[in-house]
Coordinates of C-alpha atoms and ligand atoms in Angstrom, one line a residue:
M394 CA -7.5 11.3 19.2
P395 CA -10.0 11.1 16.4
A396 CA -8.7 9.9 13.0
V397 CA -5.1 9.1 12.1
V398 CA -3.8 8.1 8.7
I399 CA -0.9 5.8 7.8
V400 CA 0.4 6.2 4.3
G401 CA 3.4 4.8 2.4
A402 CA 5.8 7.6 1.5
Q403 CA 7.6 5.7 -1.4
W404 CA 6.6 3.0 -3.8
G405 CA 5.0 0.6 -1.2
D406 CA 6.3 -2.1 1.1
E407 CA 7.7 0.5 3.5
G408 CA 6.4 -1.5 6.5
K409 CA 2.9 0.0 6.9
G410 CA 1.6 -3.3 8.3
K411 CA 4.2 -3.4 11.0
A412 CA 3.5 0.3 11.9
T413 CA -0.3 -0.4 12.1
D414 CA 0.4 -3.4 14.2
L415 CA 2.6 -1.3 16.5
L416 CA -0.3 1.0 17.2
G417 CA -2.9 -1.7 17.2
S418 CA -3.4 -2.1 20.9
R419 CA -4.1 1.7 21.2
V420 CA -6.5 1.9 18.3
D421 CA -10.2 1.0 18.3
Y422 CA -10.8 0.7 14.5
V423 CA -8.4 0.0 11.7
V424 CA -9.8 0.9 8.3
K425 CA -8.4 -0.1 4.9
F426 CA -9.5 2.6 2.6
N427 CA -8.0 1.9 -0.8
G428 CA -6.6 -0.9 -3.0
G429 CA -7.4 -4.6 -2.7
N430 CA -5.4 -7.8 -2.5
N431 CA -2.6 -6.1 -4.5
A432 CA -1.3 -5.1 -1.1
G433 CA 1.0 -7.4 0.9
H434 CA 1.7 -6.6 4.5
T435 CA 4.0 -8.8 6.5
V436 CA 3.5 -8.6 10.3
V437 CA 5.8 -10.5 12.6
I438 CA 4.5 -11.2 16.1
G439 CA 7.0 -13.2 18.2
S440 CA 7.8 -16.3 16.1
E441 CA 4.6 -16.0 14.1
K442 CA 4.6 -14.3 10.6
Y443 CA 1.4 -13.2 9.0
A444 CA 1.0 -12.1 5.3
L445 CA -2.1 -9.9 4.9
H446 CA -3.4 -8.8 1.6
L447 CA -7.0 -7.7 1.8
L448 CA -7.7 -7.6 5.5
P449 CA -6.6 -4.5 7.4
S450 CA -3.5 -5.2 9.6
G451 CA -5.6 -4.4 12.7
I452 CA -7.2 -7.8 12.3
L453 CA -4.3 -9.2 14.4
T454 CA -5.1 -7.0 17.4
P455 CA -7.7 -8.4 19.8
G456 CA -10.3 -5.7 20.6
C457 CA -9.6 -3.7 17.5
V458 CA -12.4 -3.5 14.8
P459 CA -11.0 -4.1 11.3
V460 CA -13.0 -2.3 8.6
I461 CA -12.9 -2.6 4.8
G462 CA -13.9 0.8 3.6
N463 CA -15.9 1.9 0.6
G464 CA -12.8 2.8 -1.3
V465 CA -11.5 -0.8 -1.4
V466 CA -12.0 -3.3 -4.2
V467 CA -12.8 -6.7 -2.8
D468 CA -12.1 -10.1 -4.2
I469 CA -14.6 -12.0 -2.1
G470 CA -13.0 -15.4 -2.7
V471 CA -9.7 -14.0 -1.4
L472 CA -11.5 -12.4 1.5
F473 CA -12.8 -15.7 2.8
E474 CA -9.5 -17.5 2.1
E475 CA -7.7 -14.9 4.2
I476 CA -10.4 -15.1 7.0
D477 CA -10.1 -19.0 7.0
G478 CA -6.3 -18.9 7.0
L479 CA -6.3 -16.6 10.1
E480 CA -9.1 -18.4 11.9
A481 CA -7.1 -21.7 11.4
R482 CA -4.2 -20.0 13.2
G483 CA -6.5 -18.9 16.1
V484 CA -7.0 -15.3 15.0
D485 CA -10.6 -14.1 15.8
T486 CA -11.9 -12.3 12.6
S487 CA -15.5 -12.0 13.7
A488 CA -15.4 -8.3 14.3
L489 CA -14.7 -7.5 10.6
Q490 CA -16.9 -4.9 9.0
V491 CA -17.2 -4.6 5.2
S492 CA -18.6 -1.5 3.5
A493 CA -21.8 -2.1 1.5
S494 CA -20.5 0.4 -1.0
A495 CA -17.1 -1.2 -1.7
H496 CA -16.7 -2.6 -5.2
V497 CA -16.1 -6.3 -5.9
I498 CA -13.5 -7.7 -8.3
P499 CA -15.3 -10.1 -10.7
E500 CA -13.3 -12.9 -12.3
Y501 CA -13.5 -11.2 -15.7
N502 CA -11.5 -8.3 -14.4
K503 CA -8.7 -10.6 -13.2
V504 CA -8.6 -12.0 -16.7
L505 CA -8.6 -8.6 -18.3
D506 CA -5.8 -7.3 -16.0
K507 CA -3.5 -10.2 -17.0
V508 CA -4.3 -10.2 -20.8
T509 CA -4.0 -6.4 -20.9
E510 CA -0.5 -6.6 -19.5
R511 CA 0.5 -9.2 -22.0
F512 CA -1.0 -7.1 -24.8
L513 CA 1.0 -4.1 -23.6
G514 CA 4.3 -6.0 -24.0
S515 CA 7.2 -3.7 -23.2
R516 CA 4.8 -1.0 -22.2
K517 CA 3.3 -3.1 -19.4
I518 CA 2.8 -1.6 -15.9
G519 CA 3.9 -4.8 -14.1
T520 CA 0.6 -5.1 -12.2
T521 CA -0.1 -7.7 -9.6
G522 CA -2.7 -9.3 -11.9
R523 CA -5.4 -9.1 -9.2
G524 CA -7.9 -7.2 -11.3
I525 CA -7.4 -4.0 -9.5
G526 CA -7.1 -1.6 -12.5
P527 CA -10.1 -2.9 -14.5
T528 CA -12.3 -2.9 -11.3
Y529 CA -11.5 0.8 -10.5
A530 CA -12.0 1.6 -14.2
D531 CA -15.4 0.1 -14.0
K532 CA -16.2 2.0 -10.8
M533 CA -15.3 5.3 -12.5
N534 CA -17.1 4.2 -15.7
R535 CA -20.2 3.4 -13.6
Q536 CA -20.2 -0.2 -14.6
G537 CA -18.9 -1.6 -11.3
I538 CA -20.6 -4.2 -9.1
R539 CA -20.8 -3.3 -5.4
V540 CA -21.0 -5.5 -2.3
Q541 CA -24.6 -4.5 -1.7
D542 CA -25.6 -5.7 -5.2
I543 CA -24.8 -9.2 -4.3
F544 CA -27.8 -9.4 -2.0
D545 CA -30.3 -8.4 -4.7
E546 CA -30.3 -11.0 -7.5
K547 CA -32.3 -8.9 -9.8
I548 CA -30.1 -5.8 -9.5
L549 CA -27.0 -7.9 -9.6
T550 CA -28.1 -9.6 -12.9
Q551 CA -28.9 -6.3 -14.5
K552 CA -25.6 -4.9 -13.5
V553 CA -23.6 -7.9 -14.7
E554 CA -25.6 -7.9 -18.0
G555 CA -24.7 -4.2 -18.5
A556 CA -21.0 -4.8 -17.7
L557 CA -20.7 -7.9 -19.9
E558 CA -22.0 -6.3 -23.0
L559 CA -18.8 -4.4 -23.4
K560 CA -16.5 -6.8 -21.5
N561 CA -17.4 -9.7 -23.7
Q562 CA -16.7 -7.7 -26.8
I563 CA -13.2 -6.8 -25.5
L564 CA -12.5 -10.3 -24.3
T565 CA -13.5 -12.0 -27.5
K566 CA -12.7 -9.5 -30.2
V567 CA -9.5 -7.8 -28.8
Y568 CA -8.0 -10.5 -26.7
N569 CA -9.4 -13.7 -28.4
R570 CA -10.6 -15.1 -25.1
R571 CA -13.9 -16.8 -24.4
A572 CA -17.0 -14.8 -23.5
V573 CA -18.3 -14.9 -20.0
T574 CA -22.0 -15.7 -19.3
V575 CA -24.1 -13.6 -17.0
D576 CA -25.1 -16.7 -15.0
E577 CA -21.6 -17.8 -14.2
V578 CA -20.8 -14.3 -12.8
V579 CA -24.0 -14.0 -10.9
D580 CA -23.9 -17.5 -9.5
E581 CA -20.3 -17.1 -8.3
L582 CA -21.1 -13.9 -6.5
R583 CA -24.4 -15.0 -5.1
A584 CA -22.8 -18.1 -3.6
Y585 CA -21.0 -15.8 -1.2
A586 CA -24.2 -13.9 -0.1
D587 CA -25.1 -15.8 3.0
R588 CA -21.6 -15.9 4.4
L589 CA -20.8 -12.3 3.5
A590 CA -24.0 -10.7 4.9
P591 CA -23.2 -10.6 8.6
Y592 CA -20.0 -8.6 7.9
V593 CA -21.7 -5.9 5.6
T594 CA -22.7 -2.6 7.0
D595 CA -22.8 1.2 6.5
T596 CA -19.2 1.7 7.5
T597 CA -19.3 5.5 7.0
L598 CA -22.0 5.7 9.7
L599 CA -20.1 3.3 12.0
L600 CA -16.9 5.3 11.7
D601 CA -18.6 8.6 12.1
R602 CA -20.2 7.4 15.4
A603 CA -16.8 6.0 16.5
V604 CA -15.1 9.3 15.9
A605 CA -17.9 11.2 17.6
E606 CA -17.5 9.0 20.7
G607 CA -13.8 9.9 20.8
K608 CA -12.6 6.4 19.6
T609 CA -9.3 6.2 17.8
V610 CA -9.7 5.3 14.2
L611 CA -6.6 4.4 12.1
L612 CA -6.9 4.7 8.4
E613 CA -4.4 2.3 6.8
A614 CA -3.3 2.9 3.2
G615 CA -2.4 0.1 0.8
Q616 CA 0.3 1.0 -1.8
A617 CA 1.9 4.4 -1.5
T618 CA 2.3 8.0 -2.5
M619 CA 4.4 7.3 -5.7
L620 CA 1.8 4.6 -6.7
D621 CA -1.1 7.0 -6.2
V622 CA -3.2 7.4 -9.4
D623 CA -3.0 11.3 -9.1
H624 CA 0.3 11.9 -7.3
G625 CA 2.4 9.0 -8.3
T626 CA 4.6 8.2 -11.3
Y627 CA 1.6 7.9 -13.7
P628 CA 1.0 5.6 -15.6
F629 CA 3.2 3.4 -13.6
V630 CA 0.9 3.5 -10.6
T631 CA -1.9 1.6 -9.1
S632 CA -5.5 2.7 -9.8
S633 CA -6.5 4.1 -6.4
S634 CA -5.9 7.1 -4.2
A635 CA -3.2 5.9 -1.8
T636 CA -2.4 9.3 -0.3
S637 CA -4.0 10.8 2.8
G638 CA -6.7 12.5 0.7
G639 CA -7.9 9.1 -0.3
A640 CA -8.4 8.2 3.3
A641 CA -11.3 10.6 3.5
T642 CA -13.1 9.5 0.3
G643 CA -12.2 5.9 0.8
S644 CA -13.7 5.7 4.3
G645 CA -16.3 8.5 4.5
I646 CA -14.5 10.1 7.4
A647 CA -14.4 13.9 6.7
P648 CA -11.0 15.5 6.2
T649 CA -11.6 17.8 9.1
R650 CA -11.6 14.8 11.5
I651 CA -8.1 13.7 10.5
E652 CA -5.6 15.0 13.0
R653 CA -2.4 13.2 12.1
V654 CA -0.8 11.7 9.0
I655 CA 1.9 9.2 9.6
G656 CA 4.2 8.6 6.6
I657 CA 6.0 5.2 6.5
V658 CA 9.4 5.5 4.8
K659 CA 12.1 2.9 4.4
A660 CA 15.7 3.9 5.2
Y661 CA 16.4 3.1 1.6
T662 CA 14.0 2.7 -1.4
T663 CA 12.3 -0.2 -3.2
R664 CA 9.9 -0.6 -6.0
V665 CA 8.0 -3.5 -7.6
G666 CA 6.8 -3.4 -11.1
E667 CA 7.8 -1.1 -13.9
G668 CA 8.3 2.7 -13.9
P669 CA 11.0 5.3 -13.2
F670 CA 13.1 5.0 -10.0
P671 CA 16.0 7.5 -9.9
T672 CA 18.1 6.0 -7.1
E673 CA 17.8 2.4 -8.3
L674 CA 20.9 0.3 -8.0
H675 CA 22.0 -2.3 -10.6
D676 CA 25.2 -3.3 -8.8
D677 CA 26.3 -5.2 -5.7
S678 CA 24.8 -2.5 -3.4
G679 CA 21.4 -3.3 -4.8
D680 CA 21.9 -7.0 -4.2
F681 CA 23.1 -6.1 -0.7
L682 CA 19.9 -4.2 0.1
R683 CA 17.7 -7.0 -1.4
E684 CA 19.4 -9.7 0.5
Q685 CA 19.8 -7.9 3.8
G686 CA 16.3 -6.5 3.6
G687 CA 14.6 -9.6 2.3
E688 CA 13.2 -7.5 -0.5
F689 CA 10.9 -10.0 -2.3
G690 CA 7.3 -9.2 -2.8
T691 CA 4.7 -10.4 -0.2
T692 CA 2.0 -10.6 -2.9
T693 CA 3.8 -11.8 -6.1
G694 CA 7.2 -13.0 -4.7
R695 CA 8.9 -10.8 -7.3
P696 CA 12.4 -9.5 -6.3
R697 CA 12.0 -5.8 -5.4
R698 CA 14.1 -3.2 -7.2
C699 CA 16.3 -1.6 -4.6
G700 CA 18.0 1.8 -4.3
W701 CA 19.3 4.5 -1.9
Y702 CA 17.1 6.8 0.2
D703 CA 15.5 9.5 -2.0
S704 CA 14.8 12.6 0.0
V705 CA 13.1 14.4 -3.0
V706 CA 10.5 11.6 -2.9
A707 CA 10.2 11.8 0.9
R708 CA 9.8 15.7 0.8
Y709 CA 7.1 15.2 -1.9
A710 CA 5.3 12.6 0.2
A711 CA 5.5 14.9 3.2
R712 CA 3.9 17.7 1.1
V713 CA 1.1 15.9 -0.7
N714 CA 0.0 13.9 2.4
G715 CA 0.6 16.5 5.0
V716 CA 2.8 14.1 6.9
T717 CA 3.1 15.1 10.6
D718 CA 5.3 12.1 11.6
F719 CA 7.5 9.7 9.7
V720 CA 8.2 6.1 10.8
L721 CA 11.7 5.3 9.4
T722 CA 11.8 1.5 8.9
K723 CA 14.5 -1.0 8.2
L724 CA 17.4 1.2 9.5
D725 CA 19.0 -2.2 10.6
V726 CA 19.3 -3.2 6.9
L727 CA 21.9 -0.6 6.3
T728 CA 24.2 -2.0 9.0
G729 CA 27.6 -3.0 7.5
L730 CA 27.9 -0.4 4.8
E731 CA 31.0 1.8 4.8
T732 CA 29.2 4.8 3.4
I733 CA 25.6 5.4 2.6
P734 CA 24.6 7.7 -0.2
V735 CA 21.4 9.7 0.3
C736 CA 19.8 11.5 -2.7
V737 CA 19.3 15.2 -1.9
A738 CA 18.2 16.5 -5.3
Y739 CA 18.1 15.5 -9.0
D740 CA 20.1 16.7 -11.9
V741 CA 17.9 16.8 -15.1
D742 CA 19.9 17.7 -18.2
G743 CA 22.2 19.9 -16.1
V744 CA 19.4 21.6 -14.1
R745 CA 19.2 20.9 -10.4
H746 CA 15.8 20.0 -9.1
D747 CA 15.2 20.1 -5.3
E748 CA 11.5 19.2 -5.8
M749 CA 9.8 16.5 -7.8
P750 CA 9.9 17.5 -11.5
V751 CA 6.5 18.4 -12.8
N752 CA 7.1 16.5 -16.0
Q753 CA 7.2 12.7 -15.9
T754 CA 9.8 12.8 -18.8
D755 CA 12.1 14.8 -16.6
F756 CA 11.6 12.3 -13.7
H757 CA 12.6 9.5 -16.1
H758 CA 15.9 11.4 -16.8
A759 CA 16.6 12.4 -13.2
V760 CA 20.1 11.6 -12.1
P761 CA 20.4 11.6 -8.3
V762 CA 22.7 14.1 -6.6
Y763 CA 24.1 12.2 -3.6
E764 CA 25.5 13.1 -0.3
E765 CA 27.7 10.4 1.3
L766 CA 27.1 9.6 4.9
P767 CA 29.4 7.4 7.0
G768 CA 28.0 4.0 7.9
W769 CA 28.2 1.8 11.0
S770 CA 28.9 -1.9 11.7
E771 CA 27.3 -2.4 15.1
D772 CA 24.2 -4.6 15.3
I773 CA 21.3 -2.2 16.1
S774 CA 18.5 -4.6 16.2
G775 CA 18.4 -4.6 20.0
A776 CA 18.4 -0.8 20.3
R777 CA 15.3 0.6 22.0
S778 CA 16.3 4.2 22.5
F779 CA 17.8 6.7 20.1
E780 CA 20.9 7.0 22.4
E781 CA 21.6 3.3 22.0
L782 CA 22.2 3.8 18.3
P783 CA 25.8 4.2 17.1
A784 CA 26.7 7.8 16.4
N785 CA 26.8 7.4 12.7
A786 CA 23.3 5.8 12.7
Q787 CA 22.0 8.7 14.8
A788 CA 23.6 11.1 12.3
Y789 CA 22.0 9.2 9.4
V790 CA 18.5 9.5 11.0
R791 CA 19.1 13.2 11.8
R792 CA 20.2 14.0 8.2
V793 CA 17.4 12.2 6.5
E794 CA 15.0 13.9 8.9
E795 CA 16.4 17.3 8.0
L796 CA 16.0 16.5 4.3
S797 CA 12.5 14.9 4.4
G798 CA 10.2 17.6 5.7
A799 CA 8.8 16.0 8.9
R800 CA 10.2 14.5 12.1
M801 CA 11.3 10.9 12.4
S802 CA 9.1 9.8 15.3
V803 CA 9.7 6.1 15.2
I804 CA 12.7 4.1 13.9
G805 CA 12.4 0.5 12.9
V806 CA 15.4 -1.7 13.8
G807 CA 13.9 -5.1 12.9
P808 CA 10.7 -6.9 11.7
G809 CA 9.5 -7.8 15.2
R810 CA 6.6 -6.0 16.9
D811 CA 8.9 -4.6 19.6
Q812 CA 11.9 -3.8 17.3
A813 CA 11.3 -0.1 17.2
I814 CA 12.6 3.1 18.8
V815 CA 9.9 5.6 19.7
C816 CA 11.2 9.1 19.7
H817 CA 7.8 10.8 19.7
D818 CA 4.5 9.1 20.5
L819 CA 2.3 8.6 17.4
L820 CA -1.0 8.8 19.2
Ligands
GDP768 P1 3.9 -2.9 3.7 O1 3.3 -3.4 2.4 O2 4.1 -1.4 3.7 O3 3.1 -3.3 4.9 O4 5.3 -3.6 3.9 P2 5.7 -5.1 3.6 O5 5.1 -6.0 4.7 O6 5.3 -5.5 2.2 O7 7.2 -5.1 3.6 C1 7.9 -4.6 4.7 C2 8.8 -5.8 5.2 O8 9.8 -5.3 6.1 C3 8.1 -6.9 6.0 O9 8.7 -8.1 5.7 C4 8.3 -6.5 7.5 O10 8.3 -7.6 8.3 C5 9.7 -5.9 7.4 N1 10.0 -4.8 8.3 C6 9.2 -3.8 8.8 N2 9.9 -3.0 9.5 C7 11.1 -3.5 9.6 C8 12.3 -3.0 10.2 O11 12.4 -2.0 10.9 N3 13.5 -3.8 10.0 C9 13.5 -4.9 9.3 N4 14.6 -5.6 9.1 N5 12.3 -5.3 8.7 C10 11.2 -4.6 8.8
IMO769 P1 1.7 -2.6 -0.4 O1 0.4 -2.2 0.2 C1 4.3 -2.4 -3.9 C2 2.4 -2.0 -7.8 C3 2.5 -3.1 -8.8 C4 2.5 -2.4 -10.1 C5 1.6 -1.2 -9.8 C6 0.1 -1.5 -10.3 O2 2.2 -3.9 0.0 O3 2.7 -1.5 -0.2 P2 -1.8 -3.0 -9.5 O4 -1.9 -4.5 -9.4 O5 -2.1 -2.3 -8.2 O6 -2.7 -2.5 -10.7 O7 -0.3 -2.8 -10.0 O8 1.5 -1.1 -8.4 N1 1.9 -2.3 -6.5 C7 2.6 -2.4 -5.4 N2 3.9 -2.3 -5.2 N3 3.5 -2.6 -2.8 C8 2.2 -2.7 -3.0 O9 1.3 -2.7 -2.0 C9 1.7 -2.6 -4.3 N4 0.4 -2.7 -4.9 C10 0.6 -2.5 -6.2 O10 3.7 -3.9 -8.6 O11 3.8 -1.8 -10.3
MG770 MG1 3.7 -4.7 0.9

């Protein structure tokens, strides 16, 4: 099987890391194609728990080549911290490949991310403060610094000089911060050059050859459909293309090579940061999901906003990503609820919407139309086949499958690597 994409179908934290890890042993390459260390993927292997931010989840699978694609923004300090952290735990990271064309996150963009949020006040996005937005803005504005620039001091100095002309004006005159010198930026980045060099390569060529040889390449998204800069709840989004289209531009693998798109969807919904969220709960049920599901951010530790399953969002994700298979995660978290509401449509000022409203304002006003499904109380964390699930859990899966526009091929019943029910093979 050539290229397969994994995307988040909601607002992130659906369990993409676990899904990638699940496929890891059958995959030759795992490519992160968008975002940076704003992502947080928790992978549980036996009694070991790993939190990955910048490295692709495939790093944990021996024999699998982890790749940071051209579409990623790289905080090089964080990259080495993460590598050192894993190496200290016995994980071999030497196979890592980093695109020469990926952009780097300079310190000044981390500062700008944080001060911009403060400046926005009640209009803030609730970013992770990792410099993601300003770095992608620089990329589009053709003022970015790329990994390859680090190895050429003259070019690097020229680019930093160009970028700082404007950045320093903004830092000092708008935000009242100190100006940054060209030397401090260049020195910081150059200090990584020798250590970084062995990892850097033309990843598009590497991946093209891999696909041509019939190797399996898994393209792993950070963030999710509703946080995608084009298809998400703009402006409450991240600044990259987190949908399957972004997998092609962010890796250099042509769209015609992508055979399967796996959407990861939680059995309920969560969101971190600001922005509209129709099925959000502000009552005990929300607390129940947060506590049962351990819904606290892997990256910032913020409590995640929680709500019921939204099939309008899932159908939308199926459509814009071309989802062929869903992985329904965290079904076990719903255990113990008497009834489980599922959002089937929205009511916007008396008008029913079965599809995502085109206007963001309507989405802000969307009131969920719920269908109530009966719950179950049996522990399902040990179930390994669909038939082992209680009848009501089976009915829940079947109903959300019917509503969501693609089959539920895998069902997650716990955080562990083996805690999954495979209904249809993903590869
Ligand atoms: P990602 O950003 O999409 O990779 O997801 P996160 O790692 O941020 O959040 C998902 C969380 O759910 C992690 O703590 C996982 O260990 C956990 N998880 C994944 N699948 C399941 C599941 O089926 N059941 C339970 N209870 N936890 C799961
Ligand atoms: P994973 O890969 C959940 C959210 C932030 C904020 C918005 C913009 O773990 O699913 P940014 O720092 O990217 O400019 O912030 O996007 N956000 C995420 N929410 N999971 C993530 O990643 C996220 N990455 C960014 O909370 O609302
Ligand atoms: Mg996460």
